[in-house]
mmCIF file of N, CA and C in Angstrom:
data_model
loop_
_atom_site.group_PDB
_atom_site.id
_atom_site.type_symbol
_atom_site.label_atom_id
_atom_site.label_comp_id
_atom_site.label_asym_id
_atom_site.label_seq_id
_atom_site.Cartn_x
_atom_site.Cartn_y
_atom_site.Cartn_z
ATOM 1 N N GLN E 1 0.581 -18.471 -107.725
ATOM 2 C CA GLN E 1 0.288 -19.336 -108.963
ATOM 3 C C GLN E 1 -1.186 -19.380 -109.088
ATOM 4 N N VAL E 2 -1.416 -19.180 -110.515
ATOM 5 C CA VAL E 2 -2.845 -19.189 -110.974
ATOM 6 C C VAL E 2 -3.269 -20.551 -111.148
ATOM 7 N N GLN E 3 -4.564 -20.938 -110.597
ATOM 8 C CA GLN E 3 -5.077 -22.181 -110.920
ATOM 9 C C GLN E 3 -6.475 -21.907 -111.289
ATOM 10 N N LEU E 4 -7.050 -22.970 -112.149
ATOM 11 C CA LEU E 4 -8.309 -22.982 -112.636
ATOM 12 C C LEU E 4 -8.602 -24.536 -112.585
ATOM 13 N N VAL E 5 -9.644 -24.894 -111.773
ATOM 14 C CA VAL E 5 -9.838 -26.182 -111.573
ATOM 15 C C VAL E 5 -11.290 -26.493 -111.861
ATOM 16 N N GLU E 6 -11.665 -27.121 -113.059
ATOM 17 C CA GLU E 6 -12.929 -27.491 -113.260
ATOM 18 C C GLU E 6 -13.364 -28.924 -112.592
ATOM 19 N N SER E 7 -14.757 -28.902 -112.370
ATOM 20 C CA SER E 7 -15.359 -30.197 -111.811
ATOM 21 C C SER E 7 -16.727 -30.400 -112.248
ATOM 22 N N GLY E 8 -17.265 -31.443 -112.013
ATOM 23 C CA GLY E 8 -18.669 -31.604 -112.253
ATOM 24 C C GLY E 8 -19.073 -32.347 -113.626
ATOM 25 N N GLY E 9 -18.138 -32.533 -114.375
ATOM 26 C CA GLY E 9 -18.419 -33.421 -115.636
ATOM 27 C C GLY E 9 -18.624 -34.884 -115.314
ATOM 28 N N GLY E 10 -19.148 -35.600 -116.283
ATOM 29 C CA GLY E 10 -19.545 -36.940 -116.245
ATOM 30 C C GLY E 10 -20.106 -37.476 -117.272
ATOM 31 N N LEU E 11 -21.012 -38.689 -117.023
ATOM 32 C CA LEU E 11 -21.787 -39.331 -118.039
ATOM 33 C C LEU E 11 -23.232 -38.965 -117.695
ATOM 34 N N VAL E 12 -24.076 -38.552 -118.641
ATOM 35 C CA VAL E 12 -25.307 -38.309 -118.465
ATOM 36 C C VAL E 12 -26.254 -38.550 -119.573
ATOM 37 N N GLN E 13 -27.502 -39.096 -119.412
ATOM 38 C CA GLN E 13 -28.340 -39.244 -120.368
ATOM 39 C C GLN E 13 -28.808 -38.200 -121.219
ATOM 40 N N PRO E 14 -29.174 -38.273 -122.471
ATOM 41 C CA PRO E 14 -29.814 -37.160 -123.151
ATOM 42 C C PRO E 14 -31.088 -36.709 -122.583
ATOM 43 N N GLY E 15 -31.072 -35.329 -122.582
ATOM 44 C CA GLY E 15 -32.258 -34.627 -121.702
ATOM 45 C C GLY E 15 -31.938 -34.378 -120.240
ATOM 46 N N GLY E 16 -30.839 -34.842 -119.882
ATOM 47 C CA GLY E 16 -30.310 -34.749 -118.497
ATOM 48 C C GLY E 16 -29.543 -33.389 -118.218
ATOM 49 N N SER E 17 -29.168 -33.030 -117.014
ATOM 50 C CA SER E 17 -28.506 -31.838 -116.803
ATOM 51 C C SER E 17 -27.183 -32.202 -115.879
ATOM 52 N N LEU E 18 -26.262 -31.159 -115.994
ATOM 53 C CA LEU E 18 -25.086 -31.116 -115.176
ATOM 54 C C LEU E 18 -24.739 -29.766 -115.041
ATOM 55 N N ARG E 19 -24.107 -29.643 -113.841
ATOM 56 C CA ARG E 19 -23.482 -28.291 -113.572
ATOM 57 C C ARG E 19 -22.006 -28.386 -113.431
ATOM 58 N N LEU E 20 -21.363 -27.569 -114.288
ATOM 59 C CA LEU E 20 -19.894 -27.584 -114.141
ATOM 60 C C LEU E 20 -19.287 -26.503 -113.283
ATOM 61 N N SER E 21 -18.396 -26.599 -112.527
ATOM 62 C CA SER E 21 -17.826 -25.428 -111.747
ATOM 63 C C SER E 21 -16.396 -25.225 -112.104
ATOM 64 N N CYS E 22 -15.939 -24.127 -111.953
ATOM 65 C CA CYS E 22 -14.460 -23.803 -112.023
ATOM 66 C C CYS E 22 -13.914 -22.803 -111.040
ATOM 67 N N ALA E 23 -13.170 -23.473 -110.136
ATOM 68 C CA ALA E 23 -12.864 -22.772 -108.997
ATOM 69 C C ALA E 23 -11.399 -22.224 -109.403
ATOM 70 N N THR E 24 -11.132 -20.946 -108.985
ATOM 71 C CA THR E 24 -9.921 -20.249 -109.294
ATOM 72 C C THR E 24 -9.253 -19.832 -108.043
ATOM 73 N N SER E 25 -8.019 -19.613 -108.213
ATOM 74 C CA SER E 25 -7.158 -19.227 -107.170
ATOM 75 C C SER E 25 -5.765 -18.492 -107.809
ATOM 76 N N GLY E 26 -5.298 -17.543 -107.054
ATOM 77 C CA GLY E 26 -4.176 -16.742 -107.371
ATOM 78 C C GLY E 26 -4.344 -15.684 -108.387
ATOM 79 N N LEU E 27 -5.609 -15.341 -108.662
ATOM 80 C CA LEU E 27 -5.966 -14.226 -109.421
ATOM 81 C C LEU E 27 -7.134 -13.343 -108.833
ATOM 82 N N THR E 28 -7.135 -12.131 -109.350
ATOM 83 C CA THR E 28 -8.311 -11.228 -108.710
ATOM 84 C C THR E 28 -9.551 -11.346 -109.565
ATOM 85 N N PHE E 29 -10.271 -12.483 -109.092
ATOM 86 C CA PHE E 29 -11.331 -13.139 -109.891
ATOM 87 C C PHE E 29 -12.175 -11.916 -110.416
ATOM 88 N N ARG E 30 -12.612 -11.148 -109.699
ATOM 89 C CA ARG E 30 -13.731 -10.094 -110.003
ATOM 90 C C ARG E 30 -13.346 -9.207 -111.189
ATOM 91 N N THR E 31 -11.974 -9.212 -111.580
ATOM 92 C CA THR E 31 -11.480 -8.293 -112.623
ATOM 93 C C THR E 31 -11.302 -9.187 -114.045
ATOM 94 N N TYR E 32 -11.723 -10.437 -113.905
ATOM 95 C CA TYR E 32 -11.417 -11.340 -114.988
ATOM 96 C C TYR E 32 -12.822 -11.753 -115.698
ATOM 97 N N ASP E 33 -12.827 -11.544 -116.961
ATOM 98 C CA ASP E 33 -13.874 -12.185 -117.819
ATOM 99 C C ASP E 33 -13.625 -13.803 -117.857
ATOM 100 N N MET E 34 -14.834 -14.393 -117.817
ATOM 101 C CA MET E 34 -14.662 -16.013 -117.644
ATOM 102 C C MET E 34 -15.485 -16.456 -118.858
ATOM 103 N N ARG E 35 -14.822 -17.494 -119.385
ATOM 104 C CA ARG E 35 -15.521 -18.152 -120.538
ATOM 105 C C ARG E 35 -15.501 -19.571 -120.148
ATOM 106 N N TRP E 36 -16.365 -20.288 -121.059
ATOM 107 C CA TRP E 36 -16.316 -21.874 -121.160
ATOM 108 C C TRP E 36 -16.112 -22.057 -122.505
ATOM 109 N N TYR E 37 -15.360 -23.003 -122.821
ATOM 110 C CA TYR E 37 -15.087 -23.518 -124.052
ATOM 111 C C TYR E 37 -15.217 -24.897 -124.125
ATOM 112 N N ARG E 38 -15.431 -25.573 -125.102
ATOM 113 C CA ARG E 38 -15.621 -27.116 -125.315
ATOM 114 C C ARG E 38 -14.897 -27.609 -126.564
ATOM 115 N N GLN E 39 -14.373 -28.776 -126.431
ATOM 116 C CA GLN E 39 -13.660 -29.442 -127.561
ATOM 117 C C GLN E 39 -14.180 -30.830 -127.788
ATOM 118 N N ALA E 40 -14.695 -31.181 -128.899
ATOM 119 C CA ALA E 40 -15.196 -32.527 -129.213
ATOM 120 C C ALA E 40 -14.119 -33.140 -129.964
ATOM 121 N N PRO E 41 -14.160 -34.459 -129.938
ATOM 122 C CA PRO E 41 -13.161 -35.218 -130.597
ATOM 123 C C PRO E 41 -13.067 -34.915 -132.152
ATOM 124 N N GLY E 42 -11.966 -34.500 -132.639
ATOM 125 C CA GLY E 42 -11.844 -34.262 -134.049
ATOM 126 C C GLY E 42 -12.171 -32.811 -134.600
ATOM 127 N N LYS E 43 -12.729 -31.954 -133.485
ATOM 128 C CA LYS E 43 -13.252 -30.678 -133.788
ATOM 129 C C LYS E 43 -12.384 -29.721 -133.212
ATOM 130 N N GLU E 44 -12.489 -28.468 -133.574
ATOM 131 C CA GLU E 44 -11.883 -27.218 -132.946
ATOM 132 C C GLU E 44 -12.396 -26.934 -131.610
ATOM 133 N N ARG E 45 -11.761 -26.291 -130.729
ATOM 134 C CA ARG E 45 -12.362 -25.762 -129.459
ATOM 135 C C ARG E 45 -13.158 -24.644 -129.868
ATOM 136 N N GLU E 46 -14.376 -24.732 -129.315
ATOM 137 C CA GLU E 46 -15.466 -23.617 -129.492
ATOM 138 C C GLU E 46 -15.808 -22.817 -128.211
ATOM 139 N N LEU E 47 -16.156 -21.655 -128.368
ATOM 140 C CA LEU E 47 -16.642 -20.998 -127.120
ATOM 141 C C LEU E 47 -17.995 -21.363 -126.940
ATOM 142 N N VAL E 48 -18.312 -21.530 -125.801
ATOM 143 C CA VAL E 48 -19.675 -21.921 -125.314
ATOM 144 C C VAL E 48 -20.463 -20.787 -124.583
ATOM 145 N N ALA E 49 -19.947 -20.178 -123.748
ATOM 146 C CA ALA E 49 -20.471 -19.016 -123.050
ATOM 147 C C ALA E 49 -19.442 -18.134 -122.434
ATOM 148 N N HIS E 50 -19.800 -16.919 -122.211
ATOM 149 C CA HIS E 50 -18.850 -15.809 -121.698
ATOM 150 C C HIS E 50 -19.584 -15.049 -120.670
ATOM 151 N N ILE E 51 -19.106 -14.728 -119.498
ATOM 152 C CA ILE E 51 -19.722 -13.846 -118.472
ATOM 153 C C ILE E 51 -18.613 -12.948 -118.210
ATOM 154 N N ASN E 52 -18.776 -11.431 -118.307
ATOM 155 C CA ASN E 52 -17.836 -10.634 -118.132
ATOM 156 C C ASN E 52 -17.517 -10.260 -116.694
ATOM 157 N N ALA E 53 -16.652 -9.499 -116.363
ATOM 158 C CA ALA E 53 -16.212 -9.038 -114.986
ATOM 159 C C ALA E 53 -17.439 -8.247 -114.288
ATOM 160 N N ALA E 54 -18.324 -7.662 -115.132
ATOM 161 C CA ALA E 54 -19.328 -7.045 -114.457
ATOM 162 C C ALA E 54 -20.680 -8.056 -114.159
ATOM 163 N N ASP E 55 -20.313 -9.364 -114.304
ATOM 164 C CA ASP E 55 -21.336 -10.481 -114.039
ATOM 165 C C ASP E 55 -22.510 -10.326 -114.906
ATOM 166 N N VAL E 56 -22.207 -9.953 -116.147
ATOM 167 C CA VAL E 56 -23.209 -9.910 -117.227
ATOM 168 C C VAL E 56 -23.021 -11.073 -118.235
ATOM 169 N N PRO E 57 -23.875 -12.056 -118.336
ATOM 170 C CA PRO E 57 -23.581 -13.031 -119.356
ATOM 171 C C PRO E 57 -23.798 -12.451 -120.845
ATOM 172 N N THR E 58 -22.738 -12.417 -121.744
ATOM 173 C CA THR E 58 -22.634 -11.712 -122.826
ATOM 174 C C THR E 58 -22.565 -12.649 -124.238
ATOM 175 N N THR E 59 -22.333 -13.844 -123.896
ATOM 176 C CA THR E 59 -22.270 -14.621 -125.091
ATOM 177 C C THR E 59 -22.626 -16.059 -124.850
ATOM 178 N N TYR E 60 -23.436 -16.708 -125.667
ATOM 179 C CA TYR E 60 -23.776 -18.081 -125.723
ATOM 180 C C TYR E 60 -23.605 -18.577 -127.109
ATOM 181 N N ALA E 61 -22.991 -19.717 -127.368
ATOM 182 C CA ALA E 61 -23.172 -20.438 -128.628
ATOM 183 C C ALA E 61 -24.515 -20.655 -129.188
ATOM 184 N N ASP E 62 -24.800 -20.539 -130.370
ATOM 185 C CA ASP E 62 -26.144 -20.578 -130.755
ATOM 186 C C ASP E 62 -26.805 -21.993 -130.556
ATOM 187 N N SER E 63 -25.886 -23.101 -130.376
ATOM 188 C CA SER E 63 -26.054 -24.408 -130.189
ATOM 189 C C SER E 63 -26.587 -24.598 -128.758
ATOM 190 N N VAL E 64 -26.289 -23.712 -127.817
ATOM 191 C CA VAL E 64 -26.652 -23.961 -126.540
ATOM 192 C C VAL E 64 -27.587 -22.930 -125.847
ATOM 193 N N LYS E 65 -27.761 -22.002 -126.568
ATOM 194 C CA LYS E 65 -28.831 -20.919 -126.061
ATOM 195 C C LYS E 65 -30.182 -21.566 -125.655
ATOM 196 N N GLY E 66 -30.655 -21.032 -124.560
ATOM 197 C CA GLY E 66 -31.761 -21.538 -123.931
ATOM 198 C C GLY E 66 -31.718 -22.840 -123.147
ATOM 199 N N ARG E 67 -30.477 -23.466 -123.293
ATOM 200 C CA ARG E 67 -30.294 -24.654 -122.540
ATOM 201 C C ARG E 67 -29.190 -24.454 -121.478
ATOM 202 N N PHE E 68 -28.087 -23.690 -121.668
ATOM 203 C CA PHE E 68 -27.072 -23.525 -120.762
ATOM 204 C C PHE E 68 -27.107 -21.868 -120.106
ATOM 205 N N THR E 69 -26.680 -22.186 -118.965
ATOM 206 C CA THR E 69 -26.610 -20.701 -118.329
ATOM 207 C C THR E 69 -25.208 -20.597 -117.498
ATOM 208 N N VAL E 70 -24.642 -19.619 -117.829
ATOM 209 C CA VAL E 70 -23.329 -19.333 -117.212
ATOM 210 C C VAL E 70 -23.540 -18.162 -115.909
ATOM 211 N N SER E 71 -22.994 -18.383 -114.907
ATOM 212 C CA SER E 71 -22.891 -17.545 -113.781
ATOM 213 C C SER E 71 -21.732 -17.446 -113.027
ATOM 214 N N ARG E 72 -21.520 -16.514 -112.087
ATOM 215 C CA ARG E 72 -20.267 -16.488 -111.371
ATOM 216 C C ARG E 72 -20.570 -15.983 -109.892
ATOM 217 N N ASP E 73 -19.816 -16.543 -109.006
ATOM 218 C CA ASP E 73 -19.888 -16.124 -107.603
ATOM 219 C C ASP E 73 -18.497 -15.506 -107.290
ATOM 220 N N ASN E 74 -18.345 -14.203 -107.193
ATOM 221 C CA ASN E 74 -17.082 -13.459 -106.990
ATOM 222 C C ASN E 74 -16.806 -13.818 -105.546
ATOM 223 N N ALA E 75 -17.532 -14.127 -104.584
ATOM 224 C CA ALA E 75 -17.087 -14.411 -103.194
ATOM 225 C C ALA E 75 -16.374 -15.653 -103.020
ATOM 226 N N ARG E 76 -16.754 -16.717 -104.134
ATOM 227 C CA ARG E 76 -16.088 -17.904 -104.056
ATOM 228 C C ARG E 76 -15.166 -18.164 -105.245
ATOM 229 N N TYR E 77 -14.830 -17.080 -105.930
ATOM 230 C CA TYR E 77 -13.708 -17.071 -107.152
ATOM 231 C C TYR E 77 -14.263 -18.265 -108.007
ATOM 232 N N THR E 78 -15.456 -18.577 -108.294
ATOM 233 C CA THR E 78 -15.922 -19.495 -109.060
ATOM 234 C C THR E 78 -16.810 -19.198 -110.121
ATOM 235 N N VAL E 79 -16.891 -19.720 -111.322
ATOM 236 C CA VAL E 79 -17.765 -19.697 -112.389
ATOM 237 C C VAL E 79 -18.313 -20.960 -112.632
ATOM 238 N N TYR E 80 -19.678 -20.899 -113.018
ATOM 239 C CA TYR E 80 -20.487 -22.136 -113.065
ATOM 240 C C TYR E 80 -21.145 -22.215 -114.570
ATOM 241 N N LEU E 81 -21.346 -23.389 -115.049
ATOM 242 C CA LEU E 81 -22.049 -23.644 -116.338
ATOM 243 C C LEU E 81 -23.215 -24.600 -115.978
ATOM 244 N N GLN E 82 -24.360 -24.118 -115.878
ATOM 245 C CA GLN E 82 -25.579 -24.908 -115.800
ATOM 246 C C GLN E 82 -26.001 -25.551 -117.021
ATOM 247 N N MET E 83 -25.999 -26.826 -117.488
ATOM 248 C CA MET E 83 -26.274 -27.474 -118.591
ATOM 249 C C MET E 83 -27.625 -28.254 -118.577
ATOM 250 N N ASN E 84 -28.379 -27.801 -119.316
ATOM 251 C CA ASN E 84 -29.752 -28.521 -119.094
ATOM 252 C C ASN E 84 -30.338 -29.217 -120.678
ATOM 253 N N SER E 85 -31.084 -30.106 -120.567
ATOM 254 C CA SER E 85 -31.471 -30.582 -121.841
ATOM 255 C C SER E 85 -30.330 -31.150 -122.717
ATOM 256 N N LEU E 86 -29.558 -31.732 -122.110
ATOM 257 C CA LEU E 86 -28.090 -32.190 -122.674
ATOM 258 C C LEU E 86 -28.538 -33.082 -123.975
ATOM 259 N N LYS E 87 -27.593 -32.842 -124.950
ATOM 260 C CA LYS E 87 -27.829 -33.666 -126.165
ATOM 261 C C LYS E 87 -26.475 -34.407 -126.475
ATOM 262 N N PRO E 88 -26.411 -35.433 -127.152
ATOM 263 C CA PRO E 88 -25.316 -36.248 -127.557
ATOM 264 C C PRO E 88 -24.286 -35.309 -128.174
ATOM 265 N N GLU E 89 -24.737 -34.168 -128.863
ATOM 266 C CA GLU E 89 -23.581 -33.463 -129.467
ATOM 267 C C GLU E 89 -22.930 -32.558 -128.403
ATOM 268 N N ASP E 90 -23.450 -32.364 -127.290
ATOM 269 C CA ASP E 90 -22.771 -31.639 -126.291
ATOM 270 C C ASP E 90 -21.580 -32.375 -125.698
ATOM 271 N N THR E 91 -21.435 -33.625 -126.033
ATOM 272 C CA THR E 91 -20.150 -34.539 -125.594
ATOM 273 C C THR E 91 -18.863 -33.684 -126.014
ATOM 274 N N ALA E 92 -18.138 -33.392 -124.909
ATOM 275 C CA ALA E 92 -16.889 -32.691 -125.252
ATOM 276 C C ALA E 92 -16.071 -32.588 -123.954
ATOM 277 N N VAL E 93 -14.830 -32.244 -124.024
ATOM 278 C CA VAL E 93 -14.155 -31.741 -122.892
ATOM 279 C C VAL E 93 -14.383 -30.310 -122.836
ATOM 280 N N TYR E 94 -14.922 -29.730 -121.557
ATOM 281 C CA TYR E 94 -15.098 -28.560 -121.383
ATOM 282 C C TYR E 94 -14.049 -27.819 -120.485
ATOM 283 N N TYR E 95 -13.671 -26.648 -121.050
ATOM 284 C CA TYR E 95 -12.450 -25.938 -120.394
ATOM 285 C C TYR E 95 -12.927 -24.523 -119.943
ATOM 286 N N CYS E 96 -12.480 -24.275 -118.728
ATOM 287 C CA CYS E 96 -12.651 -22.820 -118.108
ATOM 288 C C CYS E 96 -11.538 -21.991 -118.512
ATOM 289 N N ASN E 97 -11.793 -20.615 -118.861
ATOM 290 C CA ASN E 97 -10.859 -19.777 -119.395
ATOM 291 C C ASN E 97 -11.116 -18.460 -118.453
ATOM 292 N N ALA E 98 -9.976 -17.858 -118.047
ATOM 293 C CA ALA E 98 -9.895 -16.494 -117.470
ATOM 294 C C ALA E 98 -9.205 -15.597 -118.170
ATOM 295 N N ALA E 99 -9.491 -14.461 -118.388
ATOM 296 C CA ALA E 99 -8.766 -13.444 -119.307
ATOM 297 C C ALA E 99 -9.052 -12.074 -118.797
ATOM 298 N N THR E 100 -7.989 -11.159 -118.824
ATOM 299 C CA THR E 100 -8.193 -9.810 -118.611
ATOM 300 C C THR E 100 -7.174 -9.143 -119.137
ATOM 301 N N MET E 101 -7.429 -7.817 -119.540
ATOM 302 C CA MET E 101 -6.503 -6.910 -120.147
ATOM 303 C C MET E 101 -5.875 -5.869 -118.962
ATOM 304 N N LEU E 102 -4.658 -5.938 -118.957
ATOM 305 C CA LEU E 102 -3.971 -4.797 -118.159
ATOM 306 C C LEU E 102 -3.196 -3.800 -119.314
ATOM 307 N N GLY E 103 -3.790 -2.678 -119.603
ATOM 308 C CA GLY E 103 -3.180 -1.903 -120.671
ATOM 309 C C GLY E 103 -3.213 -2.657 -121.894
ATOM 310 N N THR E 104 -2.083 -3.032 -122.520
ATOM 311 C CA THR E 104 -2.174 -3.837 -123.803
ATOM 312 C C THR E 104 -1.886 -5.267 -123.630
ATOM 313 N N ILE E 105 -1.580 -5.604 -122.253
ATOM 314 C CA ILE E 105 -1.198 -6.921 -122.130
ATOM 315 C C ILE E 105 -2.361 -7.939 -121.718
ATOM 316 N N LEU E 106 -2.433 -8.996 -122.339
ATOM 317 C CA LEU E 106 -3.514 -9.931 -122.033
ATOM 318 C C LEU E 106 -3.035 -10.922 -121.059
ATOM 319 N N TYR E 107 -3.811 -11.138 -120.130
ATOM 320 C CA TYR E 107 -3.347 -12.303 -119.219
ATOM 321 C C TYR E 107 -4.526 -13.241 -119.305
ATOM 322 N N GLU E 108 -4.170 -14.351 -119.435
ATOM 323 C CA GLU E 108 -5.052 -15.565 -119.892
ATOM 324 C C GLU E 108 -4.603 -16.704 -119.191
ATOM 325 N N TYR E 109 -5.619 -17.592 -118.751
ATOM 326 C CA TYR E 109 -5.407 -18.783 -118.013
ATOM 327 C C TYR E 109 -6.474 -19.755 -118.310
ATOM 328 N N TRP E 110 -5.871 -21.066 -118.346
ATOM 329 C CA TRP E 110 -6.843 -22.235 -118.819
ATOM 330 C C TRP E 110 -6.979 -23.257 -117.732
ATOM 331 N N GLY E 111 -8.189 -23.959 -117.492
ATOM 332 C CA GLY E 111 -8.074 -25.085 -116.731
ATOM 333 C C GLY E 111 -7.844 -26.404 -117.359
ATOM 334 N N GLN E 112 -7.700 -27.410 -116.750
ATOM 335 C CA GLN E 112 -7.297 -28.734 -117.399
ATOM 336 C C GLN E 112 -8.397 -29.414 -118.134
ATOM 337 N N GLY E 113 -9.635 -28.866 -117.863
ATOM 338 C CA GLY E 113 -10.811 -29.506 -118.610
ATOM 339 C C GLY E 113 -11.483 -30.609 -117.793
ATOM 340 N N THR E 114 -12.841 -30.833 -118.148
ATOM 341 C CA THR E 114 -13.536 -31.815 -117.559
ATOM 342 C C THR E 114 -14.413 -32.554 -118.615
ATOM 343 N N GLN E 115 -14.474 -33.724 -118.667
ATOM 344 C CA GLN E 115 -15.144 -34.463 -119.810
ATOM 345 C C GLN E 115 -16.646 -34.546 -119.448
ATOM 346 N N VAL E 116 -17.493 -34.184 -120.445
ATOM 347 C CA VAL E 116 -18.772 -34.339 -120.429
ATOM 348 C C VAL E 116 -19.230 -35.194 -121.547
ATOM 349 N N THR E 117 -19.887 -36.269 -121.115
ATOM 350 C CA THR E 117 -20.470 -37.439 -122.214
ATOM 351 C C THR E 117 -21.932 -37.456 -121.905
ATOM 352 N N VAL E 118 -22.678 -37.337 -123.015
ATOM 353 C CA VAL E 118 -24.097 -37.388 -123.154
ATOM 354 C C VAL E 118 -24.473 -38.716 -124.021
ATOM 355 N N SER E 119 -25.047 -39.617 -123.365
ATOM 356 C CA SER E 119 -25.240 -40.921 -124.012
ATOM 357 C C SER E 119 -26.159 -41.756 -123.353
ATOM 358 N N SER E 120 -26.978 -42.444 -124.136
ATOM 359 C CA SER E 120 -27.838 -43.471 -123.330
ATOM 360 C C SER E 120 -27.343 -44.884 -123.403
#
């Protein structure tokens, strides 16, 4: 059974930092592209960061470039999102996503999300 479990969310003041973790199990982690998404109240889910199976960060949302860093530890089956200089507009539920293609079949899994609130 595949599981993705996010942690590290919470309440932080503007300008502060948080590090989110997404621990995975039940999948061949090193073969999966990993993504972080977020969804703010009343808004659509948006892609925040993407790191591919080759451990190369390939995508950041323009709104987080220079502030967020995605990384992965294949030995721990875990992906991280380091978030610095947080702003109130970063407030959202953050979701971890794992995806890989086997032939023409997409295998995709989601975590349950972790709340990040940036407020003074």
